[in-house]
Amino acid sequence: MTELSVVLISKNQAWSVVRLMESVIGETASVPSKEIILVDSASTDETVELAGAYPIRIFRLQRGQPLSPAIGRHVGYKQAQGEYVLFLDGDTELVEGWLAHALRVMGETPSAGAVTGHVINLPTAAVKEPAALLRKIEMRAPREVLWGSYGGGGAAMYRRAVLEEVGTFNPYLNSDEEPELGLRIRHAGYRILELDYPIVRHYNDAPVAMSSVLNRRSRNFLLGIGQGARYHLGSALLWRWLRERWWGPAAVLLMAAGLGTLLWSLVVRDFIWFSLWLLGLCLLVAGLAFRKKSLRGAFVSVFNWVLLAEGVVRGILIKPLPPENFRATLEVIKDLGNPEVVLAAPNSEMPPQDFPSNRGKANDSANRRVGAGNSSAARQQAVSGAEQGTQG
């Protein structure tokens, strides 16, 4: 079996993909048996072309279907064959030295289902600058955490045997797929360890603006907490999920209290209760403004809670579907199993084929060749599971 699979996901990240590739190629050079897989979500820039210069396998999810980080990771895992599977996002850079530590810890700790590390968050402009050298530190023992990559960047390495047991990322979750997977791993009796060492540099701008919150809503990134609750409804994991993602239920209760007191005040024509709720909200905004040292940031946080409450309710209403039945249409852009490597044309119309439903089993690459005689025809494939969540 391949020792290590590295699954990368990307979408319009030509600005950062070269740095990601260089870091992954460099850090995996000492691993005797490895593979690198990129799953691209229908990028319209040069992400795929730039990544194609490296010795990796590339798959592109086609337009016209739901696209999300969870889907990219799910698809990548289905292609991977490694004993350990490292997931990285397209806006990250693997930090030098982390992988060697992680492989050692996983080898020495059979109870570890996954391992992650600190995240160094940097503005996107920093991707053009040389990476700062890490100061030499004396590593403390790994600590147990609830899920991989607390600081963002989707970075964590998982043990294949554990993912085979509990399942991989749920492709139907629009967000919060990492905490949900972490919950299943811990419920099965395994540990998630965070090394006292950075795993990635995460290049990301997080503007404090109403527009950024609205953008997250339009991309359905606020549905995950509610979807996770619906998936675990009636199971022992429901209360653990709600407790660990407490800010989602808290936002719902806060908004429900406001709406309830307003309706009650209209009925009895006495606005004392609604006034008390508004007073509490004003005190909350004041506290946030003091902590954030920004009144604007406080209002953005409250606005985010309003939309989060709506997203949690919407997520709960989405009918859960079995992750093992998921399907996605994709193109093989570059397959190292094919001696004649080509870049597939983006507009292939060939019918999809189904992957075997066995979780984690990779297909024979000889059955997934891109036609070398016609560069405009690309083989499309389907990955396990087929319908998107409908309102339930």
CSV table of C-alpha atoms in Angstrom, one decimal:
chain,number,residue,atom,x,y,z
A,1,MET,CA,0.0,0.0,0.0
A,2,THR,CA,1.1,3.6,-0.7
A,3,GLU,CA,2.3,5.1,2.6
A,4,LEU,CA,1.0,8.7,2.0
A,5,SER,CA,-1.7,10.3,-0.1
A,6,VAL,CA,-1.8,14.1,-0.2
A,7,VAL,CA,-5.3,15.4,-1.3
A,8,LEU,CA,-5.3,19.0,-2.4
A,9,ILE,CA,-8.5,21.0,-3.2
A,10,SER,CA,-8.6,24.2,-5.2
A,11,LYS,CA,-10.9,26.8,-6.8
A,12,ASN,CA,-9.5,29.7,-8.7
A,13,GLN,CA,-6.2,29.7,-6.8
A,14,ALA,CA,-3.7,30.3,-9.5
A,15,TRP,CA,-2.2,32.9,-7.2
A,16,SER,CA,-1.2,30.4,-4.6
A,17,VAL,CA,-1.2,26.9,-6.2
A,18,VAL,CA,2.5,27.0,-7.2
A,19,ARG,CA,3.6,27.8,-3.6
A,20,LEU,CA,1.4,24.9,-2.4
A,21,MET,CA,2.8,22.5,-4.9
A,22,GLU,CA,6.4,23.4,-4.2
A,23,SER,CA,5.9,22.9,-0.4
A,24,VAL,CA,4.2,19.6,-0.9
A,25,ILE,CA,6.7,18.2,-3.4
A,26,GLY,CA,9.6,19.3,-1.1
A,27,GLU,CA,8.1,17.9,2.1
A,28,THR,CA,7.1,14.6,0.6
A,29,ALA,CA,10.5,14.0,-1.1
A,30,SER,CA,11.7,11.8,1.7
A,31,VAL,CA,8.6,9.6,1.8
A,32,PRO,CA,9.4,6.5,-0.3
A,33,SER,CA,5.8,5.7,-1.4
A,34,LYS,CA,3.4,8.6,-1.9
A,35,GLU,CA,0.9,10.2,-4.3
A,36,ILE,CA,-0.4,13.7,-4.7
A,37,ILE,CA,-3.9,14.3,-5.9
A,38,LEU,CA,-5.5,17.7,-6.8
A,39,VAL,CA,-9.3,18.0,-7.0
A,40,ASP,CA,-10.2,21.3,-8.6
A,41,SER,CA,-13.7,22.8,-8.4
A,42,ALA,CA,-14.2,24.1,-11.9
A,43,SER,CA,-11.6,26.9,-11.8
A,44,THR,CA,-11.8,29.5,-14.5
A,45,ASP,CA,-8.2,30.7,-14.0
A,46,GLU,CA,-4.9,28.9,-14.6
A,47,THR,CA,-5.0,26.8,-11.4
A,48,VAL,CA,-5.1,23.5,-13.3
A,49,GLU,CA,-2.5,24.5,-15.9
A,50,LEU,CA,0.0,25.6,-13.3
A,51,ALA,CA,-0.5,22.5,-11.1
A,52,GLY,CA,-0.1,20.3,-14.2
A,53,ALA,CA,3.6,21.1,-14.3
A,54,TYR,CA,4.1,18.9,-11.3
A,55,PRO,CA,4.1,15.1,-11.0
A,56,ILE,CA,0.6,14.8,-9.6
A,57,ARG,CA,-2.8,13.5,-10.5
A,58,ILE,CA,-5.5,16.1,-11.3
A,59,PHE,CA,-9.2,15.8,-11.4
A,60,ARG,CA,-11.6,18.7,-12.2
A,61,LEU,CA,-15.2,18.8,-10.9
A,62,GLN,CA,-17.4,20.1,-13.7
A,63,ARG,CA,-19.7,23.1,-13.5
A,64,GLY,CA,-23.4,22.8,-13.2
A,65,GLN,CA,-23.3,20.7,-10.0
A,66,PRO,CA,-22.9,21.6,-6.3
A,67,LEU,CA,-19.3,22.4,-5.4
A,68,SER,CA,-17.9,22.6,-1.9
A,69,PRO,CA,-14.7,21.9,0.1
A,70,ALA,CA,-16.4,18.7,1.5
A,71,ILE,CA,-17.1,17.4,-2.0
A,72,GLY,CA,-13.5,18.1,-3.1
A,73,ARG,CA,-12.1,16.2,-0.2
A,74,HIS,CA,-14.6,13.3,-0.6
A,75,VAL,CA,-13.7,12.9,-4.2
A,76,GLY,CA,-10.0,13.1,-3.5
A,77,TYR,CA,-10.3,10.5,-0.8
A,78,LYS,CA,-12.1,8.1,-3.2
A,79,GLN,CA,-9.1,8.4,-5.5
A,80,ALA,CA,-6.4,8.0,-2.8
A,81,GLN,CA,-4.7,4.8,-1.8
A,82,GLY,CA,-2.4,5.9,1.0
A,83,GLU,CA,-2.2,4.4,4.5
A,84,TYR,CA,-2.3,8.1,5.7
A,85,VAL,CA,-4.2,10.8,3.9
A,86,LEU,CA,-3.2,14.4,4.3
A,87,PHE,CA,-5.8,17.0,3.2
A,88,LEU,CA,-4.7,20.6,2.3
A,89,ASP,CA,-6.6,23.6,0.9
A,90,GLY,CA,-5.4,25.5,-2.2
A,91,ASP,CA,-4.7,28.7,-0.2
A,92,THR,CA,-2.2,27.0,2.1
A,93,GLU,CA,1.5,26.1,2.2
A,94,LEU,CA,2.7,23.0,4.0
A,95,VAL,CA,5.2,24.1,6.7
A,96,GLU,CA,8.6,22.5,6.5
A,97,GLY,CA,9.2,19.8,9.1
A,98,TRP,CA,5.6,19.1,10.1
A,99,LEU,CA,5.0,16.1,7.9
A,100,ALA,CA,8.0,14.1,9.4
A,101,HIS,CA,6.8,14.8,12.9
A,102,ALA,CA,3.2,13.8,12.0
A,103,LEU,CA,4.2,10.5,10.4
A,104,ARG,CA,6.3,9.6,13.4
A,105,VAL,CA,3.5,10.4,15.8
A,106,MET,CA,0.9,8.4,13.8
A,107,GLY,CA,3.3,5.4,13.6
A,108,GLU,CA,3.9,5.5,17.4
A,109,THR,CA,0.2,6.2,18.4
A,110,PRO,CA,-2.2,3.6,17.1
A,111,SER,CA,-5.1,5.3,18.9
A,112,ALA,CA,-4.6,8.5,16.8
A,113,GLY,CA,-7.2,8.7,14.1
A,114,ALA,CA,-5.9,12.1,12.8
A,115,VAL,CA,-3.1,14.6,13.5
A,116,THR,CA,-3.0,18.3,12.8
A,117,GLY,CA,-1.0,21.3,13.9
A,118,HIS,CA,-1.1,25.1,14.5
A,119,VAL,CA,-2.1,27.3,11.6
A,120,ILE,CA,-0.2,30.4,10.7
A,121,ASN,CA,-2.7,32.8,9.2
A,122,LEU,CA,-1.3,35.4,6.8
A,123,PRO,CA,-2.8,37.9,4.4
A,124,THR,CA,-2.9,36.9,0.7
A,125,ALA,CA,-0.3,39.5,-0.2
A,126,ALA,CA,2.2,37.6,1.8
A,127,VAL,CA,2.1,34.7,-0.7
A,128,LYS,CA,4.5,36.8,-2.9
A,129,GLU,CA,7.1,37.1,-0.2
A,130,PRO,CA,9.6,34.5,1.0
A,131,ALA,CA,8.3,32.5,4.0
A,132,ALA,CA,9.6,33.6,7.3
A,133,LEU,CA,11.9,31.1,9.0
A,134,LEU,CA,10.5,29.2,11.9
A,135,ARG,CA,12.2,29.9,15.2
A,136,LYS,CA,13.6,26.7,16.8
A,137,ILE,CA,11.2,25.5,19.5
A,138,GLU,CA,11.1,22.7,21.9
A,139,MET,CA,8.0,20.7,21.1
A,140,ARG,CA,5.6,19.8,23.8
A,141,ALA,CA,3.6,16.6,23.8
A,142,PRO,CA,0.6,16.6,21.3
A,143,ARG,CA,-2.7,17.7,22.8
A,144,GLU,CA,-6.1,16.2,22.0
A,145,VAL,CA,-8.5,18.4,20.0
A,146,LEU,CA,-12.0,18.0,18.7
A,147,TRP,CA,-11.3,18.2,15.0
A,148,GLY,CA,-8.5,18.9,12.5
A,149,SER,CA,-7.3,22.4,11.6
A,150,TYR,CA,-8.7,24.7,14.2
A,151,GLY,CA,-7.2,27.8,12.7
A,152,GLY,CA,-8.5,27.2,9.1
A,153,GLY,CA,-6.9,25.9,6.0
A,154,GLY,CA,-8.5,22.4,6.1
A,155,ALA,CA,-5.2,20.9,7.1
A,156,ALA,CA,-5.0,17.5,8.8
A,157,MET,CA,-3.7,14.0,8.2
A,158,TYR,CA,-6.0,11.0,8.8
A,159,ARG,CA,-5.4,7.3,9.2
A,160,ARG,CA,-7.1,5.4,6.3
A,161,ALA,CA,-8.2,2.5,8.5
A,162,VAL,CA,-10.1,4.9,10.7
A,163,LEU,CA,-11.8,6.7,7.7
A,164,GLU,CA,-12.7,3.2,6.4
A,165,GLU,CA,-14.4,2.5,9.7
A,166,VAL,CA,-16.2,5.8,10.4
A,167,GLY,CA,-16.5,7.2,6.8
A,168,THR,CA,-14.8,10.1,5.2
A,169,PHE,CA,-16.0,13.7,4.8
A,170,ASN,CA,-19.7,14.0,4.3
A,171,PRO,CA,-20.1,15.6,0.8
A,172,TYR,CA,-23.6,16.8,1.5
A,173,LEU,CA,-22.5,19.2,4.2
A,174,ASN,CA,-22.1,22.7,2.9
A,175,SER,CA,-19.8,23.5,5.8
A,176,ASP,CA,-18.5,22.3,9.2
A,177,GLU,CA,-17.5,19.0,7.6
A,178,GLU,CA,-14.2,18.8,9.5
A,179,PRO,CA,-15.9,19.1,13.0
A,180,GLU,CA,-18.5,16.6,11.9
A,181,LEU,CA,-15.9,14.1,10.8
A,182,GLY,CA,-13.9,14.8,14.0
A,183,LEU,CA,-17.0,13.9,16.1
A,184,ARG,CA,-17.4,10.6,14.4
A,185,ILE,CA,-13.7,9.7,14.8
A,186,ARG,CA,-13.8,10.5,18.5
A,187,HIS,CA,-17.1,8.7,19.0
A,188,ALA,CA,-15.5,5.5,17.5
A,189,GLY,CA,-12.8,5.7,20.3
A,190,TYR,CA,-10.0,7.4,18.4
A,191,ARG,CA,-8.1,10.5,19.2
A,192,ILE,CA,-7.3,13.6,17.2
A,193,LEU,CA,-3.9,15.1,18.1
A,194,GLU,CA,-2.6,18.6,17.5
A,195,LEU,CA,1.2,18.8,17.3
A,196,ASP,CA,2.9,21.7,19.0
A,197,TYR,CA,4.2,22.7,15.6
A,198,PRO,CA,2.6,24.6,12.6
A,199,ILE,CA,1.1,22.5,9.8
A,200,VAL,CA,0.4,25.2,7.2
A,201,ARG,CA,0.7,28.8,6.4
A,202,HIS,CA,-2.8,29.9,5.5
A,203,TYR,CA,-3.1,32.8,3.1
A,204,ASN,CA,-6.5,34.3,3.5
A,205,ASP,CA,-8.0,37.8,3.9
A,206,ALA,CA,-10.9,38.0,6.3
A,207,PRO,CA,-12.5,41.4,5.8
A,208,VAL,CA,-14.8,42.6,8.6
A,209,ALA,CA,-17.7,43.5,6.3
A,210,MET,CA,-21.4,42.8,5.9
A,211,SER,CA,-20.6,41.7,2.3
A,212,SER,CA,-18.4,38.9,3.5
A,213,VAL,CA,-21.1,37.6,5.7
A,214,LEU,CA,-23.6,37.8,2.8
A,215,ASN,CA,-21.1,36.0,0.6
A,216,ARG,CA,-20.9,33.1,3.0
A,217,ARG,CA,-24.7,32.9,3.1
A,218,SER,CA,-25.0,32.9,-0.7
A,219,ARG,CA,-22.5,30.0,-0.8
A,220,ASN,CA,-24.5,28.1,1.8
A,221,PHE,CA,-21.6,28.1,4.3
A,222,LEU,CA,-23.9,28.9,7.1
A,223,LEU,CA,-26.0,25.6,6.8
A,224,GLY,CA,-23.5,23.2,8.2
A,225,ILE,CA,-24.4,23.3,11.9
A,226,GLY,CA,-28.0,22.7,11.1
A,227,GLN,CA,-27.2,20.0,8.6
A,228,GLY,CA,-25.0,18.2,11.1
A,229,ALA,CA,-27.8,18.3,13.7
A,230,ARG,CA,-30.3,16.8,11.2
A,231,TYR,CA,-27.8,14.0,10.3
A,232,HIS,CA,-27.4,13.1,13.9
A,233,LEU,CA,-31.0,13.5,14.9
A,234,GLY,CA,-32.1,10.6,17.1
A,235,SER,CA,-28.5,9.4,17.7
A,236,ALA,CA,-26.2,9.7,20.6
A,237,LEU,CA,-24.1,12.3,18.7
A,238,LEU,CA,-26.8,15.0,18.5
A,239,TRP,CA,-26.2,16.6,21.9
A,240,ARG,CA,-22.5,16.4,21.6
A,241,TRP,CA,-22.7,18.1,18.2
A,242,LEU,CA,-25.0,20.9,19.5
A,243,ARG,CA,-22.7,21.4,22.5
A,244,GLU,CA,-19.5,21.6,20.5
A,245,ARG,CA,-21.1,23.9,17.9
A,246,TRP,CA,-22.9,25.9,20.6
A,247,TRP,CA,-22.9,29.2,18.8
A,248,GLY,CA,-25.3,27.9,16.2
A,249,PRO,CA,-28.0,27.0,18.7
A,250,ALA,CA,-27.2,30.1,20.7
A,251,ALA,CA,-27.8,32.3,17.6
A,252,VAL,CA,-31.2,30.6,17.0
A,253,LEU,CA,-32.3,31.0,20.7
A,254,LEU,CA,-31.2,34.7,20.6
A,255,MET,CA,-33.2,35.5,17.5
A,256,ALA,CA,-36.1,33.4,18.6
A,257,ALA,CA,-36.2,35.3,21.9
A,258,GLY,CA,-36.3,38.6,20.0
A,259,LEU,CA,-39.0,37.5,17.6
A,260,GLY,CA,-41.0,35.9,20.4
A,261,THR,CA,-40.9,39.0,22.6
A,262,LEU,CA,-41.8,41.2,19.7
A,263,LEU,CA,-44.9,39.1,18.8
A,264,TRP,CA,-45.9,39.0,22.5
A,265,SER,CA,-45.5,42.7,22.8
A,266,LEU,CA,-47.7,43.3,19.8
A,267,VAL,CA,-50.4,41.0,21.2
A,268,VAL,CA,-50.6,42.5,24.7
A,269,ARG,CA,-49.6,46.0,23.5
A,270,ASP,CA,-46.9,46.2,26.1
A,271,PHE,CA,-43.3,46.4,24.8
A,272,ILE,CA,-41.5,46.0,28.0
A,273,TRP,CA,-40.2,42.5,27.2
A,274,PHE,CA,-39.1,43.4,23.7
A,275,SER,CA,-37.5,46.5,25.2
A,276,LEU,CA,-35.6,44.3,27.6
A,277,TRP,CA,-34.4,42.1,24.7
A,278,LEU,CA,-33.2,45.2,22.8
A,279,LEU,CA,-31.4,46.4,25.9
A,280,GLY,CA,-29.7,43.0,26.2
A,281,LEU,CA,-28.7,43.2,22.5
A,282,CYS,CA,-27.3,46.7,22.9
A,283,LEU,CA,-25.2,45.5,25.9
A,284,LEU,CA,-24.0,42.6,23.8
A,285,VAL,CA,-23.0,44.9,21.0
A,286,ALA,CA,-21.2,47.2,23.5
A,287,GLY,CA,-19.3,44.2,24.9
A,288,LEU,CA,-18.3,43.0,21.5
A,289,ALA,CA,-17.2,46.5,20.4
A,290,PHE,CA,-15.0,46.7,23.5
A,291,ARG,CA,-13.4,43.3,22.9
A,292,LYS,CA,-12.9,43.8,19.2
A,293,LYS,CA,-12.0,47.5,19.6
A,294,SER,CA,-14.4,48.1,16.7
A,295,LEU,CA,-18.1,49.1,16.7
A,296,ARG,CA,-18.3,48.1,13.1
A,297,GLY,CA,-16.9,44.7,13.9
A,298,ALA,CA,-19.5,44.3,16.6
A,299,PHE,CA,-22.3,45.0,14.2
A,300,VAL,CA,-20.9,42.6,11.7
A,301,SER,CA,-20.8,39.9,14.4
A,302,VAL,CA,-24.5,40.5,15.3
A,303,PHE,CA,-25.4,40.5,11.6
A,304,ASN,CA,-23.5,37.2,11.2
A,305,TRP,CA,-25.5,35.7,14.1
A,306,VAL,CA,-28.8,36.7,12.5
A,307,LEU,CA,-27.9,35.0,9.2
A,308,LEU,CA,-26.3,32.0,11.1
A,309,ALA,CA,-29.6,31.5,13.0
A,310,GLU,CA,-31.4,31.4,9.7
A,311,GLY,CA,-28.8,29.1,8.2
A,312,VAL,CA,-29.1,26.7,11.1
A,313,VAL,CA,-32.8,26.4,10.7
A,314,ARG,CA,-32.5,26.0,6.9
A,315,GLY,CA,-29.8,23.3,7.5
A,316,ILE,CA,-32.1,21.4,9.8
A,317,LEU,CA,-34.8,21.4,7.1
A,318,ILE,CA,-32.5,19.8,4.5
A,319,LYS,CA,-33.3,16.1,4.2
A,320,PRO,CA,-30.1,14.1,4.9
A,321,LEU,CA,-28.9,11.7,2.2
A,322,PRO,CA,-26.5,8.7,2.6
A,323,PRO,CA,-22.9,10.0,1.9
A,324,GLU,CA,-22.1,6.6,0.3
A,325,ASN,CA,-24.6,7.3,-2.5
A,326,PHE,CA,-23.0,10.6,-3.5
A,327,ARG,CA,-21.9,11.1,-7.1
A,328,ALA,CA,-20.0,13.9,-8.7
A,329,THR,CA,-19.1,14.4,-12.4
A,330,LEU,CA,-15.5,15.1,-13.0
A,331,GLU,CA,-12.8,15.1,-15.6
A,332,VAL,CA,-9.4,13.3,-15.5
A,333,ILE,CA,-7.1,16.2,-16.3
A,334,LYS,CA,-3.8,14.4,-15.6
A,335,ASP,CA,-3.3,10.8,-14.6
A,336,LEU,CA,0.2,9.5,-13.9
A,337,GLY,CA,-1.0,6.0,-14.9
A,338,ASN,CA,-1.3,7.2,-18.4
A,339,PRO,CA,2.1,7.4,-20.1
A,340,GLU,CA,0.8,10.2,-22.5
A,341,VAL,CA,-0.1,12.9,-20.0
A,342,VAL,CA,-2.5,15.5,-21.5
A,343,LEU,CA,-4.6,18.3,-20.2
A,344,ALA,CA,-8.2,17.5,-20.8
A,345,ALA,CA,-10.5,20.0,-22.5
A,346,PRO,CA,-12.9,21.6,-20.1
A,347,ASN,CA,-16.0,20.9,-22.1
A,348,SER,CA,-16.3,17.1,-22.3
A,349,GLU,CA,-19.7,15.6,-23.1
A,350,MET,CA,-18.9,11.9,-22.6
A,351,PRO,CA,-21.2,10.1,-20.2
A,352,PRO,CA,-20.1,9.5,-16.7
A,353,GLN,CA,-19.2,6.2,-15.2
A,354,ASP,CA,-19.8,5.0,-11.7
A,355,PHE,CA,-16.9,4.3,-9.2
A,356,PRO,CA,-17.3,1.1,-7.1
A,357,SER,CA,-19.1,2.0,-3.8
A,358,ASN,CA,-16.2,0.6,-1.7
A,359,ARG,CA,-15.1,3.5,0.4
A,360,GLY,CA,-11.5,4.5,-0.3
A,361,LYS,CA,-10.7,2.0,-3.0
A,362,ALA,CA,-9.0,3.6,-6.0
A,363,ASN,CA,-9.9,2.6,-9.5
A,364,ASP,CA,-7.5,1.1,-11.9
A,365,SER,CA,-6.0,4.1,-13.7
A,366,ALA,CA,-5.9,2.2,-16.9
A,367,ASN,CA,-9.7,2.4,-17.1
A,368,ARG,CA,-9.5,6.2,-16.7
A,369,ARG,CA,-7.4,7.4,-19.6
A,370,VAL,CA,-7.8,10.6,-21.4
A,371,GLY,CA,-8.0,10.1,-25.2
A,372,ALA,CA,-4.6,11.1,-26.5
A,373,GLY,CA,-5.9,11.1,-30.1
A,374,ASN,CA,-8.5,13.8,-29.5
A,375,SER,CA,-7.4,16.5,-27.0
A,376,SER,CA,-10.9,17.9,-26.9
A,377,ALA,CA,-12.5,14.7,-25.5
A,378,ALA,CA,-12.0,14.0,-21.8
A,379,ARG,CA,-13.3,11.0,-19.9
A,380,GLN,CA,-15.9,12.0,-17.2
A,381,GLN,CA,-16.4,9.9,-14.1
A,382,ALA,CA,-18.7,9.8,-11.2
A,383,VAL,CA,-17.7,9.4,-7.6
A,384,SER,CA,-19.8,7.5,-5.1
A,385,GLY,CA,-23.2,9.1,-4.1
A,386,ALA,CA,-25.7,11.0,-6.4
A,387,GLU,CA,-28.3,13.3,-5.3
A,388,GLN,CA,-28.1,16.6,-3.6
A,389,GLY,CA,-30.0,17.3,-0.4
A,390,THR,CA,-33.6,18.4,-0.9
A,391,GLN,CA,-35.8,20.4,1.5
A,392,GLY,CA,-37.3,17.9,3.9
